[in-house]
mmCIF file of C-alpha atoms and ligand atoms in Angstrom:
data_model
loop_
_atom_site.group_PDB
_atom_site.id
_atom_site.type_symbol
_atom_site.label_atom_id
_atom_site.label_comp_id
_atom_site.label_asym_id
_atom_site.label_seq_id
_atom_site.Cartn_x
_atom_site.Cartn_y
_atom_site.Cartn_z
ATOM 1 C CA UNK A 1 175.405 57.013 78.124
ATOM 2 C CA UNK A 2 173.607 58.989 75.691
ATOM 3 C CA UNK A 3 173.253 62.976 76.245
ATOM 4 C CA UNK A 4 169.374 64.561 75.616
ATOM 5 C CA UNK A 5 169.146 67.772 73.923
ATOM 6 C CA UNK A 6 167.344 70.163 75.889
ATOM 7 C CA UNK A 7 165.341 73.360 73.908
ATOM 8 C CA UNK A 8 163.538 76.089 75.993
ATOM 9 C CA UNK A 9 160.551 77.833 74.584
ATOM 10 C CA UNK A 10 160.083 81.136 75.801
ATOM 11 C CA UNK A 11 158.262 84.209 74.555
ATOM 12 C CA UNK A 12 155.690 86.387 76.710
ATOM 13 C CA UNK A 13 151.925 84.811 77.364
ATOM 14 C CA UNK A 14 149.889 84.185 74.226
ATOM 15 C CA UNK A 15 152.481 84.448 71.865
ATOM 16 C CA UNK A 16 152.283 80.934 70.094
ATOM 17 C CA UNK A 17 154.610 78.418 72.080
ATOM 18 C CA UNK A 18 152.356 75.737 72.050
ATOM 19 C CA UNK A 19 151.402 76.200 68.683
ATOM 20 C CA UNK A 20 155.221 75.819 68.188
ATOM 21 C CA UNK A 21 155.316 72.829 69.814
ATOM 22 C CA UNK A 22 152.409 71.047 68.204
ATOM 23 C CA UNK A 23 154.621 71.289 64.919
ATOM 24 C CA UNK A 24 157.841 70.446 66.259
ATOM 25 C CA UNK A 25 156.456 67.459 68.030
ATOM 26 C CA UNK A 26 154.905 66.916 64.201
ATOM 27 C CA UNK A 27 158.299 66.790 62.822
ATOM 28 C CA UNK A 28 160.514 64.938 65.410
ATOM 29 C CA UNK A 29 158.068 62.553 65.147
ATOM 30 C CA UNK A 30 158.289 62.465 61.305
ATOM 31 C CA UNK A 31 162.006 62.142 62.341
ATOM 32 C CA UNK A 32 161.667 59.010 64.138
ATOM 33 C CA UNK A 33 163.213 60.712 67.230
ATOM 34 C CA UNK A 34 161.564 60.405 70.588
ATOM 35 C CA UNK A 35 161.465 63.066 72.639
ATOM 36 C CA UNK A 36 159.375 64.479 75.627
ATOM 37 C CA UNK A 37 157.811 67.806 76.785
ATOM 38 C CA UNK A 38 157.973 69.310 80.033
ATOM 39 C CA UNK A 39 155.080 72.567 80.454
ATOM 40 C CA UNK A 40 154.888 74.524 83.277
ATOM 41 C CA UNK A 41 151.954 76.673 83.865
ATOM 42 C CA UNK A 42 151.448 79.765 86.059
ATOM 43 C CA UNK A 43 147.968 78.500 87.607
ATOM 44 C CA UNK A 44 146.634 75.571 88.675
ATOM 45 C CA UNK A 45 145.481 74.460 85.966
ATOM 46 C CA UNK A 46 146.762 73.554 82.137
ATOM 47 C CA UNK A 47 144.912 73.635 79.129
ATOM 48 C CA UNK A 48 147.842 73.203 76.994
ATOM 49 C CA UNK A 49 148.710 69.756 78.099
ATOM 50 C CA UNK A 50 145.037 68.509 76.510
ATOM 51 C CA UNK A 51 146.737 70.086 73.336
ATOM 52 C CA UNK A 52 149.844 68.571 73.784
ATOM 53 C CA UNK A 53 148.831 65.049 74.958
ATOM 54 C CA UNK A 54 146.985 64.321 72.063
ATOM 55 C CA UNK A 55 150.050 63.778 70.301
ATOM 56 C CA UNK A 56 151.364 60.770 72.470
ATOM 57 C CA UNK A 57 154.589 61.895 73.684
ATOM 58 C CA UNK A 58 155.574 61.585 77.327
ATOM 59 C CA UNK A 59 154.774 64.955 78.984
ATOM 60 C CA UNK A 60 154.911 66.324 82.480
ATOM 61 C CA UNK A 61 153.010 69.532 83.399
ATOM 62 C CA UNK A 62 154.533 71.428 86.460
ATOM 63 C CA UNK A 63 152.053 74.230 88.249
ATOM 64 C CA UNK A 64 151.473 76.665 90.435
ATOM 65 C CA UNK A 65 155.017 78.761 90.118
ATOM 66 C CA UNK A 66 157.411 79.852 87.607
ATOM 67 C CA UNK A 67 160.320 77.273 86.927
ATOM 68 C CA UNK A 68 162.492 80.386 86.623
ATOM 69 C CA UNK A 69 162.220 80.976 90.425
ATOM 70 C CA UNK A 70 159.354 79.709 92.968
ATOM 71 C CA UNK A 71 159.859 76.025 91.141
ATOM 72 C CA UNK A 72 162.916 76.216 90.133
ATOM 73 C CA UNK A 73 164.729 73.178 92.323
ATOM 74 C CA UNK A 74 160.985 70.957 90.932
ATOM 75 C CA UNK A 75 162.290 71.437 87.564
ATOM 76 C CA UNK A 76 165.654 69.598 88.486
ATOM 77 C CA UNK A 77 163.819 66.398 89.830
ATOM 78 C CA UNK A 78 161.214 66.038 86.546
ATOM 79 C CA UNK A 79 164.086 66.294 84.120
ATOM 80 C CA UNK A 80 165.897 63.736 86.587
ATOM 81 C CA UNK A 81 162.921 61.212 86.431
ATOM 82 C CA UNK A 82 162.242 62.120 82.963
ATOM 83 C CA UNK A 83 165.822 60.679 81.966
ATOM 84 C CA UNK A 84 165.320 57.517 84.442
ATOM 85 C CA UNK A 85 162.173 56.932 82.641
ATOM 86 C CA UNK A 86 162.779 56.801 78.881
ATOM 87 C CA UNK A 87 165.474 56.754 76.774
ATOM 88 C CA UNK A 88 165.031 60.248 75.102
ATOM 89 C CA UNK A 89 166.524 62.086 71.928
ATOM 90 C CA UNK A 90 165.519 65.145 73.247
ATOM 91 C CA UNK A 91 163.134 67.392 75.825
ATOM 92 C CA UNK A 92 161.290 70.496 75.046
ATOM 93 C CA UNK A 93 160.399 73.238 77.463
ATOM 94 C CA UNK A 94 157.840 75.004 77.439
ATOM 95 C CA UNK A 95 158.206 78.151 79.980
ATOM 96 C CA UNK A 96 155.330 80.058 81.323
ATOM 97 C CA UNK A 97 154.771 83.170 79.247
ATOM 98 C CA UNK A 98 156.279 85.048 82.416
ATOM 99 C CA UNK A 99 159.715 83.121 82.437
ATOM 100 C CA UNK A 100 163.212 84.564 82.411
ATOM 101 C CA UNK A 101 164.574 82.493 80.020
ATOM 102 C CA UNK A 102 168.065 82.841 81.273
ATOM 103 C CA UNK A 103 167.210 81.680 85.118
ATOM 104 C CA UNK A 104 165.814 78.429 83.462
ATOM 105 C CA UNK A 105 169.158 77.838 81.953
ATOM 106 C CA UNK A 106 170.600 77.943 85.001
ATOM 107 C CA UNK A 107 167.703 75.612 86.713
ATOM 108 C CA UNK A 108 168.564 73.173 84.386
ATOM 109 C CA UNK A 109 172.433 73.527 84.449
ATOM 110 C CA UNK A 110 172.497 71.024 87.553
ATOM 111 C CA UNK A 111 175.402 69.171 88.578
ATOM 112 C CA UNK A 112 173.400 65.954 88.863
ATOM 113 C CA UNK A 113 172.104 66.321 85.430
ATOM 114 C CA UNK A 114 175.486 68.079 83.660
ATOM 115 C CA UNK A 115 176.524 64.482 81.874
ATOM 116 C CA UNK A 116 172.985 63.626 81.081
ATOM 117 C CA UNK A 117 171.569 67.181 79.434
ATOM 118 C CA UNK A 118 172.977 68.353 76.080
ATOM 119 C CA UNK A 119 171.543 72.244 76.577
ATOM 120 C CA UNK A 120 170.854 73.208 73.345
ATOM 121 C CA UNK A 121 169.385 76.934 73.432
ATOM 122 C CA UNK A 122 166.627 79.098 73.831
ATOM 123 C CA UNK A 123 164.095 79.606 71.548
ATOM 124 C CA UNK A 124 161.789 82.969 72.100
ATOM 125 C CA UNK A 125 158.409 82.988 70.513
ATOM 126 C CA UNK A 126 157.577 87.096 70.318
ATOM 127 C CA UNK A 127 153.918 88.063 69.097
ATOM 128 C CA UNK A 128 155.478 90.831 66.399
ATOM 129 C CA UNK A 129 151.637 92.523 67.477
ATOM 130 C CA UNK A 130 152.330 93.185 71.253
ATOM 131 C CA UNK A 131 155.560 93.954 70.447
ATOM 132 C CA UNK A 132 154.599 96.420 67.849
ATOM 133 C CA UNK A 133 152.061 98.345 70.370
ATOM 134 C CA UNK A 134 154.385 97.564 73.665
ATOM 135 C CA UNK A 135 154.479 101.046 75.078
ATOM 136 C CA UNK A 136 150.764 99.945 76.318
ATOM 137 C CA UNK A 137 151.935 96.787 78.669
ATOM 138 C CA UNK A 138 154.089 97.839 82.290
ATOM 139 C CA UNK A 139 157.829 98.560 82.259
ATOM 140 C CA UNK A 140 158.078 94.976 84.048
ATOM 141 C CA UNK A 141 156.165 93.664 80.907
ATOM 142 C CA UNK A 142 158.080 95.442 78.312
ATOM 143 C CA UNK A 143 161.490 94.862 80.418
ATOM 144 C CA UNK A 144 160.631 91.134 79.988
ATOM 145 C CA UNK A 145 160.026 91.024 76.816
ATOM 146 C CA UNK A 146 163.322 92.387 75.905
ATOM 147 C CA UNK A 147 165.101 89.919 78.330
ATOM 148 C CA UNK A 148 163.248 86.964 76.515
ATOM 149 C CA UNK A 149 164.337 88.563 73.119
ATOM 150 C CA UNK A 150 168.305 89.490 74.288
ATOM 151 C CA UNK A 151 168.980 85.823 75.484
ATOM 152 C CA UNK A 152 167.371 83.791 72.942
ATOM 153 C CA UNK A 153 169.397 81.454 70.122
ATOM 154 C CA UNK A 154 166.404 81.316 68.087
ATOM 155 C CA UNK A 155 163.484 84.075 67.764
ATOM 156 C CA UNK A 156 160.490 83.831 66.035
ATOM 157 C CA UNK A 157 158.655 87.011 64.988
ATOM 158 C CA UNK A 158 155.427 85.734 64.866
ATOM 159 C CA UNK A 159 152.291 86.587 64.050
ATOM 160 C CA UNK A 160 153.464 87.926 60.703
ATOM 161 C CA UNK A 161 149.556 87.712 59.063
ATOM 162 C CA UNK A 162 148.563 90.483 61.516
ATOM 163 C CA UNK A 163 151.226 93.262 60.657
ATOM 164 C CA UNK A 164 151.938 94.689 57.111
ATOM 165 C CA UNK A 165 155.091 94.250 55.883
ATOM 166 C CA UNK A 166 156.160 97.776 56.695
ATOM 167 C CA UNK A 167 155.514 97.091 60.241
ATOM 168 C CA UNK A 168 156.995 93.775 60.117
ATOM 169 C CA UNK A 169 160.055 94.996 58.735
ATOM 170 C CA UNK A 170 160.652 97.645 61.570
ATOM 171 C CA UNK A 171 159.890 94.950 64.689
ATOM 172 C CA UNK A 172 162.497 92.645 62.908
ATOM 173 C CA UNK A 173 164.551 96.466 62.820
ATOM 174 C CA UNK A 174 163.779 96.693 66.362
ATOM 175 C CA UNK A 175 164.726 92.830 67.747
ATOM 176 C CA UNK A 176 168.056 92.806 65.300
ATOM 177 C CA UNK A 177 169.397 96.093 67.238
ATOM 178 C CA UNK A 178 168.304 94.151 70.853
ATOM 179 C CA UNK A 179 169.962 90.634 69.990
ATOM 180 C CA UNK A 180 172.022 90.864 66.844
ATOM 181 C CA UNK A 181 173.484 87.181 67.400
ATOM 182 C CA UNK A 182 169.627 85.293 67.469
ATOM 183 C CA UNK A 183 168.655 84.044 64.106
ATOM 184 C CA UNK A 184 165.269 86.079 63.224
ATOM 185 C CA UNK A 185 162.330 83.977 61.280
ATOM 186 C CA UNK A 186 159.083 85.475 60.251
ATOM 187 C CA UNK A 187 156.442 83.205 61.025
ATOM 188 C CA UNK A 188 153.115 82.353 60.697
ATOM 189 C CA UNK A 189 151.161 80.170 63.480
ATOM 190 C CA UNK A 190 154.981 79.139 64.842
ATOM 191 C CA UNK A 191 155.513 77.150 61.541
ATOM 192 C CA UNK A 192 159.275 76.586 61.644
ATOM 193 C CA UNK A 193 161.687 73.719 60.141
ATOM 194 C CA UNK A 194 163.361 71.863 62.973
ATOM 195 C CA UNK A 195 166.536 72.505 61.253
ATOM 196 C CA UNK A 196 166.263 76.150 61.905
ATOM 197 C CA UNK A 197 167.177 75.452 65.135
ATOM 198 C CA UNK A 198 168.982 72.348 65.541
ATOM 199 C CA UNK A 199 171.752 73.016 63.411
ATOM 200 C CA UNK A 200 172.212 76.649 65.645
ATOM 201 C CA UNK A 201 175.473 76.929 67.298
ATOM 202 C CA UNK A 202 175.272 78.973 70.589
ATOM 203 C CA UNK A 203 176.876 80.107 73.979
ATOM 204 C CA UNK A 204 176.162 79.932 77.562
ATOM 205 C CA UNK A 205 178.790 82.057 78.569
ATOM 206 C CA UNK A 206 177.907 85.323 77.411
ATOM 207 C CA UNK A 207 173.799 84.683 79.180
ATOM 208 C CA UNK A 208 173.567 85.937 81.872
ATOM 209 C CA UNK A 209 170.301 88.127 83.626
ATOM 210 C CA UNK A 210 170.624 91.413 83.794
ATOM 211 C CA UNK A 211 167.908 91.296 86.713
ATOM 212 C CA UNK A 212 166.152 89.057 89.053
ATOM 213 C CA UNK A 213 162.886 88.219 87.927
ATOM 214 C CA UNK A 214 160.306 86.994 89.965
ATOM 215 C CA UNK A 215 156.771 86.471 89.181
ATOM 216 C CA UNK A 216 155.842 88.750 92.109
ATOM 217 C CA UNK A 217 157.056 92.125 90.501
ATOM 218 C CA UNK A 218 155.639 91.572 87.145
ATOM 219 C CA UNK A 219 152.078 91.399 89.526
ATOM 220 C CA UNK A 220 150.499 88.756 86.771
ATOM 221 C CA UNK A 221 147.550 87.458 88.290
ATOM 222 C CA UNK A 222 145.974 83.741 87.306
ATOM 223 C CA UNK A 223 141.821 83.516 87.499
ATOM 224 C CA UNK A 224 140.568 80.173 87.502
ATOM 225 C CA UNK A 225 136.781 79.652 86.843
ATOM 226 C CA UNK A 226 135.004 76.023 86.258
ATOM 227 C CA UNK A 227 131.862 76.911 84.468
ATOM 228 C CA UNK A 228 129.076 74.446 85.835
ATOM 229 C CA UNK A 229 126.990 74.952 82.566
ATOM 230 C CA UNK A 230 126.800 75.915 79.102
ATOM 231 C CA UNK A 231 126.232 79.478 78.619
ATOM 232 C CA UNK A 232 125.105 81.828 75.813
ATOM 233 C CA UNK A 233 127.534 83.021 73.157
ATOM 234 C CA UNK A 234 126.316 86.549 72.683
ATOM 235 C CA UNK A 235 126.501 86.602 76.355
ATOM 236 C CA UNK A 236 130.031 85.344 76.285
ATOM 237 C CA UNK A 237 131.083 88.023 73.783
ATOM 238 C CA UNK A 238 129.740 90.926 75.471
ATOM 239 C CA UNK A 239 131.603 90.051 78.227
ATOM 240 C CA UNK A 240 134.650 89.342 76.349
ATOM 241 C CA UNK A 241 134.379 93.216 74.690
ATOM 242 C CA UNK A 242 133.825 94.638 78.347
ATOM 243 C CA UNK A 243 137.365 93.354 79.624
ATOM 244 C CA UNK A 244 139.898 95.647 80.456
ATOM 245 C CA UNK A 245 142.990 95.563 78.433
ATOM 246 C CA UNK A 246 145.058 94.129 81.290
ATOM 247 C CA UNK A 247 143.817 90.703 80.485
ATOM 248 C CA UNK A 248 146.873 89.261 78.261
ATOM 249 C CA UNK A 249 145.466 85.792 77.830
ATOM 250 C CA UNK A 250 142.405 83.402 77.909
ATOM 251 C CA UNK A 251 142.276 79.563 77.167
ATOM 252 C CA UNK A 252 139.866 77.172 78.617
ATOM 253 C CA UNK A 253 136.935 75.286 77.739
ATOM 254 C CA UNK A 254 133.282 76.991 77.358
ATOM 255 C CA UNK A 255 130.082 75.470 76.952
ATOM 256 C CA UNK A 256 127.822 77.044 74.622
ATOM 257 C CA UNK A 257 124.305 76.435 74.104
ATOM 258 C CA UNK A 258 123.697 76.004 70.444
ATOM 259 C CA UNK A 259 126.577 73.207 70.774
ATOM 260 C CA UNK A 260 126.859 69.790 72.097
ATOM 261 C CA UNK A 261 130.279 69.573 72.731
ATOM 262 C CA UNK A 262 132.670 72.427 74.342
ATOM 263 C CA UNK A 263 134.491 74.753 72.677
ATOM 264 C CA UNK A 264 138.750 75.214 72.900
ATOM 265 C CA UNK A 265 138.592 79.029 73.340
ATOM 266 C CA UNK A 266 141.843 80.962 73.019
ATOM 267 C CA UNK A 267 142.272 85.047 73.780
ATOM 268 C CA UNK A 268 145.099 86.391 73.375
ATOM 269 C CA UNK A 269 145.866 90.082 72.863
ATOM 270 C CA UNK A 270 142.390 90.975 72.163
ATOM 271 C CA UNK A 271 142.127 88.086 69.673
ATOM 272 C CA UNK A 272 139.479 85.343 71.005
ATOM 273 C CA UNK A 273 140.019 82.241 68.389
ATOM 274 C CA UNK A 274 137.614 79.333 68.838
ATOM 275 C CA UNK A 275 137.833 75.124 68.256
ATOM 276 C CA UNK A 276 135.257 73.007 68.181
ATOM 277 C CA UNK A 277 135.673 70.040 70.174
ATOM 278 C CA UNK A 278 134.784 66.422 69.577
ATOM 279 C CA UNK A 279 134.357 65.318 73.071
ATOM 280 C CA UNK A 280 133.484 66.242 76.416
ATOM 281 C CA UNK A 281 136.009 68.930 78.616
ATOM 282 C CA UNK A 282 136.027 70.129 81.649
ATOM 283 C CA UNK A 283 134.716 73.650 81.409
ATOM 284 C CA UNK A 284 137.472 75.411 82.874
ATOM 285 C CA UNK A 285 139.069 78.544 81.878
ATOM 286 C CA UNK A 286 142.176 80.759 82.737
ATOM 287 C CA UNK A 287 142.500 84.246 82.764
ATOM 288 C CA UNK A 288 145.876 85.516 82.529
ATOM 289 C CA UNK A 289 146.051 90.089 83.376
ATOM 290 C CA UNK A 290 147.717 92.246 86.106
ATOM 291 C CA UNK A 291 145.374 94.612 87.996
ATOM 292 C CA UNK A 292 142.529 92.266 87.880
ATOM 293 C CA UNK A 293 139.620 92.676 90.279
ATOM 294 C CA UNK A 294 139.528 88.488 90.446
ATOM 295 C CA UNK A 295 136.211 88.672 92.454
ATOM 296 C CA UNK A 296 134.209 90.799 90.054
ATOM 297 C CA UNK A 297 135.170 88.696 87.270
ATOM 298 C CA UNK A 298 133.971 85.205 88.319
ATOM 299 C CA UNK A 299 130.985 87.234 89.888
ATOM 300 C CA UNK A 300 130.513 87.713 85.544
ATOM 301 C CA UNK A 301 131.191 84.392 84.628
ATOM 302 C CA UNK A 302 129.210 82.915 87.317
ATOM 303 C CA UNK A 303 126.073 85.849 86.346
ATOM 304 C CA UNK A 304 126.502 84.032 82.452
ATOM 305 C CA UNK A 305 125.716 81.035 84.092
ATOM 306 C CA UNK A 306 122.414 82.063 85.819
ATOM 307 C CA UNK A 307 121.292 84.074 82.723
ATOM 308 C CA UNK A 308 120.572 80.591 81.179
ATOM 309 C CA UNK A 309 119.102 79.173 85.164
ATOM 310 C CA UNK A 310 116.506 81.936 85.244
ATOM 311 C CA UNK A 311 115.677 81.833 81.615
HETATM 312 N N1 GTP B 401 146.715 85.348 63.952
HETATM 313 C C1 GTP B 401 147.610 84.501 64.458
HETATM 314 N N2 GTP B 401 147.310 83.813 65.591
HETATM 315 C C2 GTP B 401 148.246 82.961 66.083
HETATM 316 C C3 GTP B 401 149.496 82.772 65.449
HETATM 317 N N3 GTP B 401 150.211 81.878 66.183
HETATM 318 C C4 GTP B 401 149.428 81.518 67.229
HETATM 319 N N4 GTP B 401 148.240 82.162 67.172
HETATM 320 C C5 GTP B 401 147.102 82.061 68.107
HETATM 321 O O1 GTP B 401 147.468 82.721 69.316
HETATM 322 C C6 GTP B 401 146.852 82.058 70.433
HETATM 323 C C7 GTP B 401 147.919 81.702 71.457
HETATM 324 O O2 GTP B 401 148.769 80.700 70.906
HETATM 325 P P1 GTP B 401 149.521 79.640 71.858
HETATM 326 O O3 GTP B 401 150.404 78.801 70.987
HETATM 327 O O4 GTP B 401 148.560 78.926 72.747
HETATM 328 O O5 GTP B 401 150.374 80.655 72.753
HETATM 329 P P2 GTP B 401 151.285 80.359 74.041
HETATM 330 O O6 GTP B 401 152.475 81.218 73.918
HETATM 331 O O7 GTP B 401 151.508 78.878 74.201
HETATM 332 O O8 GTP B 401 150.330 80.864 75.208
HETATM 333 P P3 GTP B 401 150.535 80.691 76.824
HETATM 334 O O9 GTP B 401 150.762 79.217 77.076
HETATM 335 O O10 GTP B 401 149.282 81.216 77.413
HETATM 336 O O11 GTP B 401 151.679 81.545 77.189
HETATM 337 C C8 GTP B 401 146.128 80.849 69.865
HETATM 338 O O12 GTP B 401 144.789 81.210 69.660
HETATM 339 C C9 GTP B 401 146.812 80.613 68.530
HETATM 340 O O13 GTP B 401 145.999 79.972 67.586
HETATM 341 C C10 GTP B 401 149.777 83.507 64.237
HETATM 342 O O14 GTP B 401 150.848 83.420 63.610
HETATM 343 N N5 GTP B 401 148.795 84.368 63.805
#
């Protein structure tokens, strides 16, 4: 029986692993392989897998928990059914931004699975921005960022328009002295060769956690709001400027008024980037921060939403 090469895609929240997996998709494709995605998101809710099931590969979305711990024995069973399903060259996973990269290794390491998996690294996806002004984030934050960067095969510093080169050149200074082993590429929106990777050689033995991760300590909270109309965009931006700098990530769908159709809206790191859909969504966004105050900030989204009602 054939083995399935198995990539994990790690790298803190907002830092471009879907973006990375919208091109490698792009290129296996090109390749003539077939392979599938697996995405696990920390809510209840993805937005990614609109992004990634446009592209017509099997996917399976896993929610609700972190496959490096509270769904860790879930992961087992979809990689098991995955393989029953199709016949596949390879599977991609994407982790939550808040993955240990290491603990997935071993979720996936199962006995049932050892002949069928060909484990073929981690690849960490590290915004070279956040990195650069880290001493703001939590000690949890920061520790897991380094964990992310000290396990992975492949890292990609990217993000490279936003830095100048001096700055680029000490993060890469920075990463080399962390995980001198890891082949380092600069990138811009994730854009990487599949051969970067593929061809890596790389060991299990020498990964292992140097702590016990769990979603609970690093205190990330998940906000979930459906908006039940469009709302105004100057209204939506004030808001936006008014958020605390605890919120790491945004993505969701927003109605706007001076548009038919939604649009994909994307925050990361005080960066809101927005896409213009084609079609109808459902108007839900995420809100990814620690030290939230989760009732005050749908009472804000829900007070955009009247502004337009009373108007
Ligand atoms: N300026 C800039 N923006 C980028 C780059 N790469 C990705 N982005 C943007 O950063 C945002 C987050 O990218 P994603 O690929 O969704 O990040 P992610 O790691 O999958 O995010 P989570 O799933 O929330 O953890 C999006 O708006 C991207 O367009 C880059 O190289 N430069």
């Amino acid at each position: 029986m054939k083995s399935t090469e198995v990539y994990i895609i790690g790298g803190f929240l907002g830092s471009g692993k879907t973006t990375l997996l919208q091109h490698i998709i792009q290129q296996e494709k090109e390749a003539g392989r077939k392979i599938a995605v697996l995405l696990n998101e920390l809510g209840s809710l993805s937005i990614d897998s609109a992004l990634i099931e446009d592209q017509g590969v099997p996917f399976r979305e896993m929610f609700d928990g972190c496959i490096c711990c509270t769904i860790s024995e879930k992961l087992e069973a979809q990689l098991h059914s995955m393989l029953h399903e199709y016949e596949l060259d390879a599977i991609y996973i994407e982790t939550t931004g808040a993955a240990h990269p290491v603990e997935v290794v071993d979720s996936i390491m199962s006995p049932l699975l050892a002949d069928r998996l060909n484990y073929r690294g981690i690849i960490t996806v590290v915004d070279i921005s956040r990195w650069s002004e880290r001493s703001k984030l939590t000690p949890q934050i920061r520790q897991l960022l380094v964990e992310q960067i000290v396990h992975a095969d492949t890292i990609l510093l990217n993000k490279k328009d936003i830095l100048t080169e001096s700055e680029s050149s000490k993060v890469l200074f920075e990463i080399q002295a962390l995980n001198s082993e890891a082949l380092c590429l600069f990138t811009d929106h994730s854009k990487i060769s599949l051969k970067d990777f593929q061809n890596r050689k790389f060991s299990l033995k020498e990964k292992s956690a140097t702590s016990k991760h769990s979603i609970a300590d690093l205190q990330l909270q998940t906000i979930i709001h459906t908006f039940k109309t469009s709302i105004s965009y100057e209204s939506f931006e004030k808001w936006l400027r008014g958020l605390p700098d605890t919120v790491y990530r945004i993505k969701g769908y927003i109605g706007f008024t001076h548009s038919q159709y939604p649009f994909l809206f994307q925050y990361s790191y005080g960066t809101p980037v927005m896409i213009q859909e084609l079609i109808k969504m459902p108007l839900n966004i995420v809100i990814i921060g620690q030290n939230l105050d989760k009732d005050m900030i749908i009472e804000q989204l829900r007070a955009l939403e009247k502004e337009l009602e009373i108007e």
